Short mmCIF file of C-alpha atoms and ligand atoms in Angstrom, two decimals:
data_model
loop_
_atom_site.label_atom_id
_atom_site.label_comp_id
_atom_site.label_asym_id
_atom_site.label_seq_id
_atom_site.Cartn_x
_atom_site.Cartn_y
_atom_site.Cartn_z
CA MET A 4 -0.22 -0.31 -0.26
CA SER A 5 1.29 3.27 -1.54
CA GLN A 6 -0.58 5.88 0.78
CA ALA A 7 -1.74 5.88 4.14
CA LEU A 8 -5.54 4.85 4.66
CA TYR A 9 -7.30 7.80 6.00
CA ARG A 10 -6.01 9.47 2.71
CA LYS A 11 -6.73 6.77 0.23
CA TYR A 12 -9.59 7.04 1.25
CA ARG A 13 -10.74 10.32 2.15
CA PRO A 14 -14.46 10.69 0.95
CA GLN A 15 -14.96 13.16 -2.01
CA ALA A 16 -18.39 14.51 -1.52
CA PHE A 17 -20.81 14.44 1.15
CA ALA A 18 -22.28 10.69 0.48
CA ASP A 19 -19.16 9.73 1.12
CA VAL A 20 -18.85 11.27 4.28
CA ILE A 21 -20.39 8.62 7.08
CA GLY A 22 -21.59 10.26 10.24
CA GLN A 23 -22.13 14.05 10.20
CA ASP A 24 -25.67 14.22 9.15
CA ILE A 25 -26.79 17.11 10.58
CA ILE A 26 -23.74 18.65 9.63
CA LYS A 27 -23.60 17.77 5.99
CA THR A 28 -27.68 18.35 6.44
CA ILE A 29 -27.25 21.92 7.29
CA LEU A 30 -24.72 22.22 4.29
CA GLN A 31 -26.07 20.81 1.35
CA ASN A 32 -29.53 22.93 2.50
CA ALA A 33 -27.42 26.09 2.55
CA LEU A 34 -26.03 25.39 -0.88
CA ARG A 35 -29.32 24.60 -2.15
CA LEU A 36 -30.68 27.61 -1.28
CA GLY A 37 -27.64 29.59 -2.61
CA GLN A 38 -27.32 30.63 0.84
CA VAL A 39 -23.83 29.71 1.80
CA GLY A 40 -21.85 32.00 4.59
CA HIS A 41 -18.58 33.73 4.48
CA ALA A 42 -17.92 32.17 8.03
CA TYR A 43 -17.78 28.73 9.17
CA LEU A 44 -16.61 27.88 11.87
CA PHE A 45 -16.30 24.33 12.71
CA THR A 46 -15.35 22.48 16.42
CA GLY A 47 -15.23 19.15 17.26
CA PRO A 48 -12.49 16.43 18.53
CA ARG A 49 -9.96 15.33 16.01
CA GLY A 50 -10.53 12.75 12.87
CA VAL A 51 -14.26 13.29 12.52
CA GLY A 52 -14.18 15.06 9.91
CA LYS A 53 -13.60 18.80 9.62
CA THR A 54 -11.23 19.18 7.05
CA THR A 55 -12.85 16.61 5.45
CA ILE A 56 -15.89 18.55 5.12
CA ALA A 57 -14.23 22.27 4.77
CA ARG A 58 -12.11 20.26 1.03
CA ILE A 59 -15.95 18.76 0.26
CA LEU A 60 -17.98 22.41 0.42
CA ALA A 61 -15.02 23.91 -1.03
CA LYS A 62 -15.37 21.80 -4.25
CA ALA A 63 -19.03 22.49 -3.77
CA VAL A 64 -19.54 26.34 -3.88
CA ASN A 65 -17.13 26.06 -7.30
CA CYS A 66 -18.65 23.00 -8.52
CA GLU A 67 -19.95 23.59 -12.24
CA HIS A 68 -22.62 20.80 -11.90
CA LEU A 69 -23.16 21.37 -8.34
CA ARG A 70 -26.31 19.34 -8.01
CA ASP A 71 -28.64 18.69 -4.84
CA GLY A 72 -26.02 20.23 -2.66
CA GLU A 73 -24.26 17.49 -4.04
CA VAL A 74 -20.49 17.40 -5.85
CA ASP A 75 -20.60 16.00 -9.62
CA ASN A 76 -16.41 14.62 -9.02
CA LYS A 77 -16.44 15.26 -12.60
CA CYS A 78 -16.02 18.85 -13.49
CA ALA A 79 -12.37 20.81 -13.62
CA ASN A 80 -12.70 21.52 -10.77
CA CYS A 81 -14.33 19.21 -8.25
CA LEU A 82 -10.93 17.46 -10.50
CA ALA A 83 -8.69 20.26 -9.33
CA VAL A 84 -9.71 20.36 -5.47
CA SER A 85 -9.25 16.09 -5.01
CA THR A 86 -5.88 16.16 -6.00
CA GLY A 87 -5.06 19.09 -3.63
CA ARG A 88 -3.89 21.73 -7.26
CA PHE A 89 -7.24 23.89 -7.00
CA LEU A 90 -5.71 27.28 -7.23
CA ASP A 91 -8.69 28.66 -4.98
CA LEU A 92 -8.56 26.49 -2.10
CA ILE A 93 -5.62 27.96 0.61
CA GLU A 94 -5.03 25.72 3.03
CA ILE A 95 -2.96 27.11 6.15
CA ASP A 96 -2.03 24.75 9.39
CA ALA A 97 -2.07 27.17 12.24
CA ALA A 98 -0.04 24.66 13.65
CA SER A 99 2.71 25.28 12.08
CA TYR A 100 2.47 29.27 11.35
CA THR A 101 0.98 31.60 14.28
CA GLY A 102 2.95 34.85 13.15
CA VAL A 103 0.93 37.90 11.83
CA ASP A 104 2.77 37.63 8.09
CA ASN A 105 0.75 34.22 7.38
CA ILE A 106 -2.67 36.13 7.91
CA ARG A 107 -1.46 39.00 5.91
CA GLU A 108 -0.64 36.79 3.45
CA ILE A 109 -3.97 35.35 3.09
CA ILE A 110 -5.22 39.14 3.64
CA GLU A 111 -3.36 40.30 0.26
CA HIS A 112 -5.02 36.83 -1.31
CA VAL A 113 -8.74 38.35 -0.69
CA LYS A 114 -8.59 40.67 -2.43
CA PHE A 115 -7.87 39.29 -5.40
CA ALA A 116 -10.78 37.29 -7.48
CA PRO A 117 -10.89 33.54 -7.89
CA THR A 118 -8.65 32.71 -9.90
CA THR A 119 -10.36 29.78 -11.94
CA GLY A 120 -13.62 29.20 -9.85
CA ARG A 121 -16.62 30.80 -8.05
CA TYR A 122 -15.11 31.79 -4.83
CA LYS A 123 -11.58 32.11 -3.20
CA VAL A 124 -11.77 28.70 0.37
CA PHE A 125 -9.64 29.50 3.43
CA ILE A 126 -9.05 26.37 5.13
CA ILE A 127 -7.98 27.77 8.39
CA ASP A 128 -6.89 24.14 10.89
CA GLU A 129 -6.44 24.38 13.83
CA VAL A 130 -7.48 28.81 14.51
CA HIS A 131 -7.54 28.59 18.30
CA MET A 132 -3.77 28.05 17.51
CA LEU A 133 -3.26 31.59 15.46
CA SER A 134 -1.26 34.55 17.07
CA LYS A 135 -2.97 37.24 18.76
CA ALA A 136 -2.34 39.49 16.24
CA ALA A 137 -3.11 37.33 13.34
CA PHE A 138 -6.48 37.11 14.80
CA SER A 139 -7.00 40.55 14.81
CA ALA A 140 -5.48 40.61 10.68
CA LEU A 141 -8.23 37.56 10.62
CA LEU A 142 -11.50 39.97 12.57
CA LYS A 143 -10.47 43.12 10.36
CA THR A 144 -11.68 40.36 6.78
CA LEU A 145 -14.38 38.47 9.33
CA GLU A 146 -15.53 42.37 9.58
CA GLU A 147 -15.89 43.12 5.47
CA PRO A 148 -14.87 39.63 3.49
CA PRO A 149 -15.61 40.17 0.33
CA ALA A 150 -18.43 38.85 -1.67
CA HIS A 151 -16.27 35.79 -3.14
CA ALA A 152 -14.41 35.11 0.04
CA ILE A 153 -15.52 32.33 2.21
CA PHE A 154 -13.42 31.14 5.17
CA ILE A 155 -13.31 27.74 6.75
CA MET A 156 -12.01 27.39 10.24
CA ALA A 157 -11.18 24.44 11.84
CA THR A 158 -10.24 23.57 15.64
CA THR A 159 -10.16 20.91 18.30
CA GLU A 160 -10.18 23.90 21.68
CA ALA A 161 -13.47 26.66 20.22
CA HIS A 162 -13.12 28.06 23.93
CA LYS A 163 -9.42 29.41 23.07
CA VAL A 164 -11.29 31.18 19.53
CA PRO A 165 -11.66 34.88 20.32
CA GLU A 166 -15.50 35.48 20.77
CA THR A 167 -15.42 38.38 18.50
CA VAL A 168 -14.02 35.56 15.42
CA VAL A 169 -16.88 33.94 16.92
CA SER A 170 -19.68 35.82 17.25
CA ARG A 171 -18.62 36.18 12.99
CA SER A 172 -18.91 32.88 12.11
CA GLN A 173 -21.01 30.02 11.60
CA ARG A 174 -19.80 27.73 14.32
CA LEU A 175 -21.47 23.80 13.80
CA ASP A 176 -20.40 21.39 16.55
CA PHE A 177 -18.46 17.70 15.12
CA ARG A 178 -19.37 14.89 17.26
CA ARG A 179 -17.25 12.49 18.25
CA VAL A 180 -18.35 8.98 15.96
CA SER A 181 -19.41 5.93 17.02
CA LYS A 182 -18.54 3.08 16.68
CA ARG A 183 -20.93 2.07 14.39
CA ASP A 184 -19.68 4.74 11.90
CA ILE A 185 -16.32 3.54 12.75
CA LEU A 186 -17.77 -0.61 12.25
CA SER A 187 -19.27 1.11 8.52
CA LEU A 188 -16.49 2.60 7.95
CA PHE A 189 -14.03 0.03 8.22
CA GLU A 190 -16.65 -2.45 6.16
CA PHE A 191 -16.31 -0.23 3.72
CA VAL A 192 -12.22 -0.42 3.68
CA LEU A 193 -11.98 -4.07 3.99
CA LYS A 194 -14.16 -4.73 0.92
CA GLN A 195 -11.53 -2.41 -1.76
CA GLU A 196 -8.35 -3.62 0.54
CA ASP A 197 -7.67 -7.89 0.84
CA VAL A 198 -7.80 -8.88 3.91
CA ASN A 199 -8.96 -10.87 6.25
CA ILE A 200 -9.91 -9.39 9.49
CA ALA A 201 -11.95 -11.15 11.74
CA LYS A 202 -15.30 -9.59 13.29
CA GLU A 203 -14.12 -9.31 16.94
CA ALA A 204 -10.70 -7.87 16.05
CA LEU A 205 -11.78 -4.52 14.00
CA SER A 206 -14.76 -4.15 17.16
CA LEU A 207 -11.36 -4.10 19.20
CA LEU A 208 -9.85 -1.74 16.74
CA ALA A 209 -13.38 0.55 17.13
CA GLU A 210 -13.32 0.68 19.97
CA ALA A 211 -9.72 1.72 20.69
CA ALA A 212 -9.82 4.83 17.85
CA ASP A 213 -12.02 6.35 20.19
CA GLY A 214 -14.20 8.28 18.42
CA SER A 215 -11.72 9.20 15.40
CA PHE A 216 -12.31 7.64 12.35
CA ARG A 217 -8.46 8.51 11.64
CA ASP A 218 -7.22 6.68 14.36
CA ALA A 219 -9.19 4.21 13.23
CA LEU A 220 -7.72 4.50 9.80
CA SER A 221 -4.27 4.51 11.47
CA LEU A 222 -4.78 1.38 13.93
CA LEU A 223 -5.96 -0.91 10.84
CA ASP A 224 -3.20 0.41 7.74
CA GLN A 225 -0.76 -0.71 11.31
CA VAL A 226 -2.56 -3.94 11.85
CA ILE A 227 -2.76 -4.62 7.96
CA SER A 228 1.02 -4.17 7.04
CA PHE A 229 1.32 -7.61 9.66
CA GLY A 230 0.65 -8.63 6.13
CA ALA A 231 -0.77 -11.94 6.76
CA LYS A 232 -4.27 -12.74 5.20
CA LYS A 233 -6.45 -13.36 8.35
CA ILE A 234 -6.26 -10.84 10.95
CA THR A 235 -6.83 -12.45 14.88
CA VAL A 236 -8.31 -10.93 17.61
CA GLU A 237 -4.63 -11.92 19.99
CA GLN A 238 -3.20 -10.19 16.88
CA VAL A 239 -4.98 -6.61 16.90
CA GLU A 240 -4.15 -6.99 20.87
CA ASP A 241 -1.29 -6.99 20.38
CA ALA A 242 -0.81 -3.88 18.03
CA LEU A 243 -2.87 -2.12 20.25
CA GLY A 244 -0.78 -3.44 23.22
CA ILE A 245 -3.78 -4.88 24.92
CA THR A 246 -1.45 -7.62 26.70
CA ARG A 247 -3.43 -10.98 28.13
CA THR A 248 -1.36 -10.91 31.33
CA ALA A 249 -3.21 -7.57 31.97
CA VAL A 250 -6.54 -8.72 31.59
CA SER A 251 -5.88 -11.98 33.34
CA GLN A 252 -4.67 -9.91 36.04
CA LYS A 253 -8.05 -8.14 36.36
CA PHE A 254 -9.87 -10.94 36.68
CA LEU A 255 -7.60 -12.56 38.98
CA ASP A 256 -8.03 -8.81 41.14
CA PHE A 257 -11.75 -9.94 41.03
CA LEU A 258 -11.80 -13.06 42.64
CA ILE A 259 -9.02 -12.26 45.04
CA ARG A 260 -11.24 -10.09 46.18
CA GLY A 261 -14.11 -11.65 45.79
CA GLU A 262 -16.01 -9.24 43.93
CA ALA A 263 -19.00 -11.53 42.37
CA ALA A 264 -20.69 -8.39 40.80
CA PRO A 265 -17.23 -6.52 38.95
CA ALA A 266 -16.26 -10.68 38.28
CA VAL A 267 -19.62 -12.20 36.06
CA GLU A 268 -19.46 -8.56 34.81
CA PHE A 269 -16.13 -8.94 33.83
CA VAL A 270 -17.03 -12.24 31.64
CA LYS A 271 -20.22 -11.02 30.38
CA ARG A 272 -18.26 -8.19 28.73
CA LEU A 273 -16.48 -10.27 26.96
CA THR A 274 -19.59 -12.33 25.81
CA LEU A 275 -20.19 -8.68 24.56
CA GLU A 276 -17.76 -8.42 22.56
CA GLY A 277 -18.24 -12.14 20.74
CA ARG A 278 -14.54 -13.25 22.83
CA ASP A 279 -14.21 -17.26 22.71
CA LEU A 280 -14.93 -17.78 26.45
CA GLN A 281 -13.03 -21.10 25.97
CA GLN A 282 -10.20 -19.38 24.21
CA PHE A 283 -9.97 -16.79 26.91
CA THR A 284 -10.38 -18.81 29.92
CA ARG A 285 -8.07 -21.72 28.44
CA ILE A 286 -5.79 -18.18 28.53
CA PHE A 287 -6.59 -17.61 32.61
CA LEU A 288 -5.47 -21.23 33.35
CA GLU A 289 -1.92 -21.00 31.57
CA TYR A 290 -1.43 -16.91 33.68
CA LEU A 291 -2.61 -19.26 37.07
CA ARG A 292 -0.16 -21.92 36.13
CA LEU A 293 2.43 -18.70 35.99
CA VAL A 294 0.61 -18.10 39.70
CA LEU A 295 1.51 -21.32 40.83
CA PHE A 296 4.17 -22.45 39.87
CA LEU A 297 5.88 -18.68 41.29
CA LYS A 298 4.04 -20.23 44.58
CA LEU A 299 5.61 -23.18 45.05
CA GLY A 300 9.34 -21.53 43.39
CA VAL A 301 9.53 -23.24 40.67
CA GLU A 302 10.22 -20.23 38.12
CA LYS A 303 11.29 -16.86 39.28
CA SER A 304 9.18 -14.02 38.02
CA ALA A 305 12.26 -12.89 36.23
CA ASP A 306 12.99 -16.27 34.28
CA LEU A 307 9.09 -15.40 32.92
CA GLY A 308 9.85 -13.36 29.96
CA LEU A 309 6.97 -10.97 31.25
CA ALA A 310 6.39 -6.72 31.29
CA GLU A 311 8.01 -5.30 34.33
CA GLU A 312 4.80 -4.19 35.20
CA ASP A 313 2.89 -7.58 34.21
CA ALA A 314 5.55 -9.33 35.96
CA LEU A 315 4.90 -7.37 39.11
CA GLY A 316 1.61 -8.28 39.41
CA LEU A 317 2.37 -11.52 38.55
CA LYS A 318 4.34 -11.70 41.94
CA ARG A 319 1.59 -10.11 44.35
CA GLN A 320 -0.87 -12.15 43.41
CA SER A 321 0.98 -14.92 43.82
CA SER A 322 1.61 -13.50 47.52
CA GLU A 323 -2.05 -12.92 48.10
CA LEU A 324 -3.36 -16.24 47.34
CA GLN A 325 -2.76 -19.02 49.57
CA SER A 326 -1.86 -22.68 47.88
CA ALA A 327 -5.74 -23.94 49.08
CA ARG A 328 -7.40 -20.65 47.29
CA LEU A 329 -5.48 -20.68 44.41
CA LEU A 330 -6.38 -24.91 43.74
CA GLU A 331 -9.60 -24.00 44.21
CA ILE A 332 -9.70 -21.62 41.52
CA ILE A 333 -7.84 -23.71 39.60
CA LYS A 334 -10.42 -26.15 39.69
CA ALA A 335 -13.11 -24.84 39.46
CA ILE A 336 -12.17 -22.59 35.42
CA ILE A 337 -10.67 -26.32 34.43
CA GLU A 338 -14.73 -27.64 35.00
CA ALA A 339 -15.88 -24.37 33.94
CA TYR A 340 -13.52 -24.79 31.34
CA ARG A 341 -14.70 -27.91 30.07
CA GLU A 342 -18.17 -27.53 30.37
CA ILE A 343 -18.15 -24.23 28.05
CA LYS A 344 -17.91 -26.77 25.00
CA THR A 345 -20.64 -28.81 26.32
CA VAL A 346 -23.14 -25.93 26.93
CA PRO A 347 -25.67 -24.28 24.94
CA VAL A 348 -24.75 -20.73 26.83
CA PRO A 349 -21.13 -20.44 27.15
CA GLU A 350 -21.06 -17.88 29.13
CA LEU A 351 -22.73 -19.75 32.37
CA PRO A 352 -20.23 -21.92 33.40
CA LEU A 353 -17.49 -19.20 33.74
CA MET A 354 -20.28 -16.83 35.56
CA ALA A 355 -20.87 -19.82 37.57
CA GLN A 356 -17.84 -20.63 38.57
CA VAL A 357 -17.25 -17.46 40.04
CA LEU A 358 -19.99 -16.66 42.04
CA ALA A 359 -19.35 -20.08 43.49
CA LEU A 360 -15.96 -18.96 43.93
CA CYS A 361 -16.93 -15.41 45.58
CA ARG A 362 -19.69 -17.42 47.62
CA ASN A 363 -16.79 -18.91 49.50
CA THR A 364 -14.79 -16.17 49.89
CA LEU A 365 -18.28 -14.98 51.17
CA GLU A 366 -18.10 -17.44 53.90
CA LYS A 367 -15.55 -18.01 54.51
CA GLY A 368 -14.61 -14.29 55.40
CA GLY A 369 -12.03 -13.90 53.41
CA SER A 370 -13.42 -10.77 51.84
CA PRO A 371 -16.02 -8.76 53.94
CA PRO A 372 -18.72 -7.40 51.86
CA ARG A 373 -18.12 -3.86 51.03
CA THR A 374 -19.37 -1.71 55.04
CA ASP A 375 -21.37 0.73 53.09
CA GLN A 376 -24.35 -1.18 52.27
CA PRO A 377 -27.17 -2.41 54.05
CA LYS A 378 -27.05 -5.82 56.17
CA ASN A 379 -29.85 -8.10 54.74
CA GLU A 380 -31.75 -9.96 57.14
CA PRO A 381 -30.51 -13.50 57.90
CA GLY A 382 -33.34 -15.01 56.99
CA GLU A 383 -33.17 -12.78 53.04
CA VAL A 384 -29.46 -14.16 52.89
CA ASN A 385 -30.04 -17.84 53.04
CA VAL A 386 -32.96 -17.60 49.91
CA ASN A 387 -30.31 -15.30 48.46
CA LEU A 388 -27.54 -18.52 48.50
CA ALA A 389 -29.91 -21.03 48.16
CA LEU A 390 -31.63 -19.14 44.81
CA GLY A 391 -27.56 -18.75 44.02
CA LEU A 392 -27.66 -22.35 43.79
CA VAL A 393 -30.04 -22.98 41.43
CA VAL A 394 -28.60 -20.23 38.91
CA GLU A 395 -25.11 -22.33 39.65
CA LYS A 396 -26.97 -25.10 38.08
CA TRP A 397 -29.25 -23.64 35.62
CA ALA A 398 -26.56 -24.58 32.68
CA GLU A 399 -27.45 -28.42 33.88
CA VAL A 400 -31.06 -27.53 34.31
CA LEU A 401 -31.02 -26.65 30.14
CA ALA A 402 -28.79 -29.13 29.00
CA ARG A 403 -30.50 -31.70 30.72
CA VAL A 404 -34.65 -29.76 29.76
CA LYS A 405 -32.97 -30.15 25.64
CA GLU A 406 -33.19 -34.22 25.80
CA TYR A 407 -36.15 -33.90 27.11
CA ASN A 408 -37.90 -30.83 24.23
CA HIS A 409 -35.71 -28.76 22.72
CA SER A 410 -37.71 -25.98 21.68
CA LEU A 411 -38.74 -26.10 25.36
CA LEU A 412 -35.57 -25.01 25.87
CA SER A 413 -35.01 -21.92 23.28
CA SER A 414 -38.19 -20.61 25.78
CA LEU A 415 -36.65 -21.80 29.36
CA ARG A 416 -33.30 -20.29 28.25
CA LEU A 417 -34.83 -16.78 28.16
CA GLY A 418 -36.03 -16.84 31.17
CA ARG A 419 -34.82 -14.28 34.35
CA LEU A 420 -34.68 -16.83 38.07
CA VAL A 421 -35.60 -14.73 39.86
CA GLU A 422 -36.23 -16.04 43.66
CA LEU A 423 -36.60 -18.80 45.39
CA THR A 424 -39.14 -18.59 47.34
CA GLY A 425 -39.60 -20.64 50.55
CA GLY A 426 -36.82 -22.73 49.18
CA GLU A 427 -38.61 -24.91 47.07
CA GLU A 428 -41.27 -22.42 44.82
CA LEU A 429 -38.46 -20.83 41.92
CA VAL A 430 -39.66 -17.58 40.53
CA VAL A 431 -39.14 -16.94 36.75
CA ALA A 432 -39.24 -14.07 34.81
CA PHE A 433 -39.60 -13.98 30.72
CA PRO A 434 -40.07 -11.00 28.82
CA TYR A 435 -42.93 -12.43 26.41
CA THR A 436 -45.95 -13.91 27.20
CA PHE A 437 -44.94 -16.54 24.34
CA HIS A 438 -42.40 -17.35 25.68
CA LYS A 439 -43.93 -17.41 29.46
CA ASP A 440 -47.06 -19.50 27.77
CA THR A 441 -45.18 -22.08 26.66
CA VAL A 442 -43.21 -22.66 29.76
CA GLU A 443 -46.33 -22.92 31.21
CA ALA A 444 -47.81 -25.04 29.73
CA ARG A 445 -48.95 -28.66 31.83
CA LYS A 446 -46.70 -30.88 30.19
CA ASN A 447 -44.00 -28.56 29.59
CA ARG A 448 -43.78 -27.38 33.39
CA ILE A 449 -43.77 -31.06 34.00
CA VAL A 450 -40.51 -31.60 32.26
CA ILE A 451 -38.93 -28.82 34.01
CA GLU A 452 -40.14 -29.47 36.85
CA GLN A 453 -38.46 -32.90 36.69
CA VAL A 454 -35.79 -31.98 35.63
CA LEU A 455 -35.24 -30.00 38.20
CA GLU A 456 -35.94 -32.80 41.59
CA GLU A 457 -33.10 -34.66 38.90
CA VAL A 458 -31.08 -32.45 39.57
CA PHE A 459 -31.41 -30.91 42.86
CA GLY A 460 -32.78 -33.81 44.09
CA SER A 461 -35.87 -32.62 45.54
CA PRO A 462 -38.69 -31.37 44.77
CA LEU A 463 -39.52 -27.62 43.15
CA ARG A 464 -42.45 -25.49 41.63
CA VAL A 465 -42.00 -23.42 39.15
CA LYS A 466 -43.31 -20.38 39.44
CA VAL A 467 -43.45 -18.53 36.08
CA LEU A 468 -44.10 -14.50 35.84
CA LEU A 469 -43.82 -11.92 33.31
CA GLU A 470 -41.60 -9.35 33.75
CA ARG A 471 -43.59 -6.38 34.00
CA GLU A 472 -45.71 -8.35 36.82
CA ILE A 473 -42.22 -8.52 38.59
CA LYS A 474 -41.91 -4.92 37.98
CA ASP A 475 -45.23 -3.94 39.35
CA GLU A 476 -45.08 -6.46 42.60
CA PRO A 477 -44.13 -4.47 45.90
CA ALA A 478 -40.33 -3.91 46.92
CA GLN A 479 -39.89 -6.00 49.61
CA LYS A 480 -41.39 -8.80 47.38
CA ARG A 481 -38.28 -7.92 45.48
CA PRO A 482 -34.74 -10.75 45.93
CA PRO A 483 -33.37 -7.92 48.29
CA THR A 484 -30.77 -5.71 47.02
CA GLY A 485 -27.55 -4.72 48.58
CA ASP A 486 -25.51 -7.97 48.89
CA LEU A 487 -23.03 -8.93 46.54
CA LEU A 488 -24.15 -12.00 46.27
CA GLY A 489 -27.50 -10.96 44.71
CA GLU A 490 -26.27 -8.31 43.02
CA ALA A 491 -24.22 -10.77 40.55
CA VAL A 492 -27.69 -13.41 40.99
CA ARG A 493 -29.62 -10.62 39.34
CA ILE A 494 -26.75 -10.31 36.94
CA LEU A 495 -26.36 -13.60 36.23
CA GLY A 496 -30.63 -13.81 35.46
CA GLU A 497 -30.40 -11.92 32.36
CA GLN A 498 -27.76 -13.52 31.00
CA LEU A 499 -29.44 -16.55 31.35
ZN1 ZN B 18 -17.35 19.23 -10.09
#
């Protein structure tokens, strides 16, 4: 690739610009009505299309065949702007010239009529960088601009532009680009470059671009330069400097502190990002192996070839964890790793193990719940722990129901476990009547209750509700809030 993607795919017409719809509408309406102003101030973060739209506007006011506010990209003026050879477009980067002389030069230019086009267009990028003297020279021009002149000033720091300049301009605020917009840009670019990038990898890149088209495409440039035909999440993580060690350490910290809710949230996020949970679990197990080796003195952290920060974290975690607890975590994660393959909801085994591990911490008093939370009545805690048990084994329940009736499974999976009343009535809530009715049907209910008895060794009745019916119930009938486990159970419930 000879040129950067950002230049190669710079939009050449309003229709090619992704996002910034309000701005495009305002400018194209002005073009249709022949009411383009003499001074615009484009504000907004870097890389969101300010200069790109400024150039398209410069093209539009000079296009010989402007149609419905859109350029034709065929006339001599359009082609000249696209290739950077248009004499009546003057671009100044104020970040590199802040002196008054440069502005004087501009003013010299303003007096003369355009050479080939109808308008002389001045684009002043990073206008807030102009010196005071330069601003006052600019201001004089803006007070009485010649009819053939259009100034487009762009800035990332609008508050640094003098009020006198702002008040003489039409200000247009550019928005941060959404992740969705960045993904559609990627889709457009990749269609034309012969590269295959995993969907999750693109999502990571879009996230890292942090609302900037320019950053998005330069990240894509980097990744494509690996030269691989198929680019994986791991390669992108490496390019972005996201170490797998750091991700594993974060997850282990939640388990060490017994923080069920953030740990479950973490798994939920991996799922939403489309990560392969089995792969994550394997990577996490590899990390746990390092912790174990360090604990047993088999390895020294210096020999592991980790980055300094990662090595420090590893050392800390290995000394914080008692051997028994470490083994407990390893066993639980191995268990989850095995189950992930066989369960229709792959995040469930990992979430269930997380809950079990964090519950143990709470019961053993290893890490007390935060004290700023209200204490629960003893009875309520029991109800919650029992529900926790059902949640833990819910994957097994679903798997067994599947053996009996596959279509019942698809309805039951949408249910949220709400509470276990008196330890014998399991309340399950559904978003839609259809699924509620399916689960409630006599023959189906018999299947579910039979499976529950098989799994838990004692009979459990099932009560089925609609989500909105729960919301109508008085607050005290809802599961108690405040304890971490209860919170985690509810988060988990939403995932079922
Ligand atoms: Zn044209």
